[in-house]
Amino acid sequence: GIEFIDSYVFNQVEYIRFNSTVGRYVGYTEHGVKNAEAWNSDAGILGQEQAELERYCKHNDANYYSAILDKT
């Protein structure tokens, strides 16, 4: 399967990440944890991440898979 990770970094420190495997945001700093709680309770924001998963990963996965098959 595909795992989509969307990391948010400030001053070279990752403070929050969306992970498609768990389907929600995880905070790594105090600020990130607060954002994660807010963003996880917002269906619109979670929906945007799911749309990115569909738009980017599933589309490119098909292209990569096709390219691999062409080489074998």
PDB file of C-alpha atoms in Angstrom:
ATOM      1  CA  GLY A   1       0.000   0.000   0.000  1.00  0.00           C
ATOM      2  CA  ILE A   2       0.824   3.660  -0.167  1.00  0.00           C
ATOM      3  CA  GLU A   3       1.633   5.787   2.846  1.00  0.00           C
ATOM      4  CA  PHE A   4       1.222   9.533   2.388  1.00  0.00           C
ATOM      5  CA  ILE A   5       3.008  11.759   4.896  1.00  0.00           C
ATOM      6  CA  ASP A   6       2.601  15.541   4.928  1.00  0.00           C
ATOM      7  CA  SER A   7       5.146  17.103   7.302  1.00  0.00           C
ATOM      8  CA  TYR A   8       5.106  20.681   8.563  1.00  0.00           C
ATOM      9  CA  VAL A   9       8.503  22.059   9.553  1.00  0.00           C
ATOM     10  CA  PHE A  10       9.388  25.322  11.280  1.00  0.00           C
ATOM     11  CA  ASN A  11      13.022  26.303  11.952  1.00  0.00           C
ATOM     12  CA  GLN A  12      14.118  22.838  10.756  1.00  0.00           C
ATOM     13  CA  VAL A  13      11.953  21.109  13.384  1.00  0.00           C
ATOM     14  CA  GLU A  14       9.024  18.964  12.322  1.00  0.00           C
ATOM     15  CA  TYR A  15       6.120  20.057  14.502  1.00  0.00           C
ATOM     16  CA  ILE A  16       3.163  18.257  12.957  1.00  0.00           C
ATOM     17  CA  ARG A  17       2.589  15.505  10.410  1.00  0.00           C
ATOM     18  CA  PHE A  18      -0.394  14.038   8.616  1.00  0.00           C
ATOM     19  CA  ASN A  19       0.010  10.296   8.164  1.00  0.00           C
ATOM     20  CA  SER A  20      -2.446   8.573   5.827  1.00  0.00           C
ATOM     21  CA  THR A  21      -1.962   5.213   7.553  1.00  0.00           C
ATOM     22  CA  VAL A  22      -3.490   6.543  10.780  1.00  0.00           C
ATOM     23  CA  GLY A  23      -5.652   9.070   8.893  1.00  0.00           C
ATOM     24  CA  ARG A  24      -4.931  11.963  11.211  1.00  0.00           C
ATOM     25  CA  TYR A  25      -2.393  14.549  12.319  1.00  0.00           C
ATOM     26  CA  VAL A  26       0.256  13.845  14.942  1.00  0.00           C
ATOM     27  CA  GLY A  27       1.965  16.706  16.794  1.00  0.00           C
ATOM     28  CA  TYR A  28       5.620  16.562  17.818  1.00  0.00           C
ATOM     29  CA  THR A  29       5.948  19.842  19.710  1.00  0.00           C
ATOM     30  CA  GLU A  30       3.603  21.619  22.109  1.00  0.00           C
ATOM     31  CA  HIS A  31       2.412  23.858  19.251  1.00  0.00           C
ATOM     32  CA  GLY A  32       2.110  20.838  16.942  1.00  0.00           C
ATOM     33  CA  VAL A  33       0.033  18.866  19.438  1.00  0.00           C
ATOM     34  CA  LYS A  34      -2.390  21.804  19.787  1.00  0.00           C
ATOM     35  CA  ASN A  35      -2.649  22.129  15.997  1.00  0.00           C
ATOM     36  CA  ALA A  36      -3.133  18.367  15.634  1.00  0.00           C
ATOM     37  CA  GLU A  37      -6.066  18.415  18.046  1.00  0.00           C
ATOM     38  CA  ALA A  38      -7.701  21.274  16.152  1.00  0.00           C
ATOM     39  CA  TRP A  39      -7.007  19.911  12.670  1.00  0.00           C
ATOM     40  CA  ASN A  40      -8.112  16.370  13.557  1.00  0.00           C
ATOM     41  CA  SER A  41     -11.481  17.717  14.661  1.00  0.00           C
ATOM     42  CA  ASP A  42     -11.927  19.599  11.350  1.00  0.00           C
ATOM     43  CA  ALA A  43     -13.391  17.298   8.689  1.00  0.00           C
ATOM     44  CA  GLY A  44     -12.592  19.844   5.980  1.00  0.00           C
ATOM     45  CA  ILE A  45      -8.875  19.862   6.749  1.00  0.00           C
ATOM     46  CA  LEU A  46      -8.728  16.060   6.989  1.00  0.00           C
ATOM     47  CA  GLY A  47     -10.628  15.894   3.699  1.00  0.00           C
ATOM     48  CA  GLN A  48      -7.999  18.055   2.004  1.00  0.00           C
ATOM     49  CA  GLU A  49      -5.255  15.639   3.057  1.00  0.00           C
ATOM     50  CA  GLN A  50      -7.267  12.654   1.814  1.00  0.00           C
ATOM     51  CA  ALA A  51      -7.759  14.490  -1.502  1.00  0.00           C
ATOM     52  CA  GLU A  52      -3.984  15.010  -1.747  1.00  0.00           C
ATOM     53  CA  LEU A  53      -3.486  11.289  -1.158  1.00  0.00           C
ATOM     54  CA  GLU A  54      -5.886  10.493  -3.995  1.00  0.00           C
ATOM     55  CA  ARG A  55      -4.613  13.213  -6.328  1.00  0.00           C
ATOM     56  CA  TYR A  56      -0.889  12.753  -5.874  1.00  0.00           C
ATOM     57  CA  CYS A  57      -0.133   9.274  -4.584  1.00  0.00           C
ATOM     58  CA  LYS A  58      -2.700   7.157  -6.377  1.00  0.00           C
ATOM     59  CA  HIS A  59      -2.048   8.955  -9.696  1.00  0.00           C
ATOM     60  CA  ASN A  60       1.747   8.659  -9.437  1.00  0.00           C
ATOM     61  CA  ASP A  61       1.580   5.121  -8.085  1.00  0.00           C
ATOM     62  CA  ALA A  62      -0.135   4.017 -11.287  1.00  0.00           C
ATOM     63  CA  ASN A  63       2.568   5.770 -13.352  1.00  0.00           C
ATOM     64  CA  TYR A  64       5.434   4.197 -11.366  1.00  0.00           C
ATOM     65  CA  TYR A  65       3.853   0.754 -11.511  1.00  0.00           C
ATOM     66  CA  SER A  66       3.411   1.098 -15.278  1.00  0.00           C
ATOM     67  CA  ALA A  67       7.051   2.188 -15.706  1.00  0.00           C
ATOM     68  CA  ILE A  68       8.277  -0.794 -13.651  1.00  0.00           C
ATOM     69  CA  LEU A  69       6.194  -3.229 -15.720  1.00  0.00           C
ATOM     70  CA  ASP A  70       7.571  -1.709 -18.933  1.00  0.00           C
ATOM     71  CA  LYS A  71      11.130  -2.469 -17.731  1.00  0.00           C
ATOM     72  CA  THR A  72      10.515  -6.113 -16.821  1.00  0.00           C
TER      73      THR A  72
END
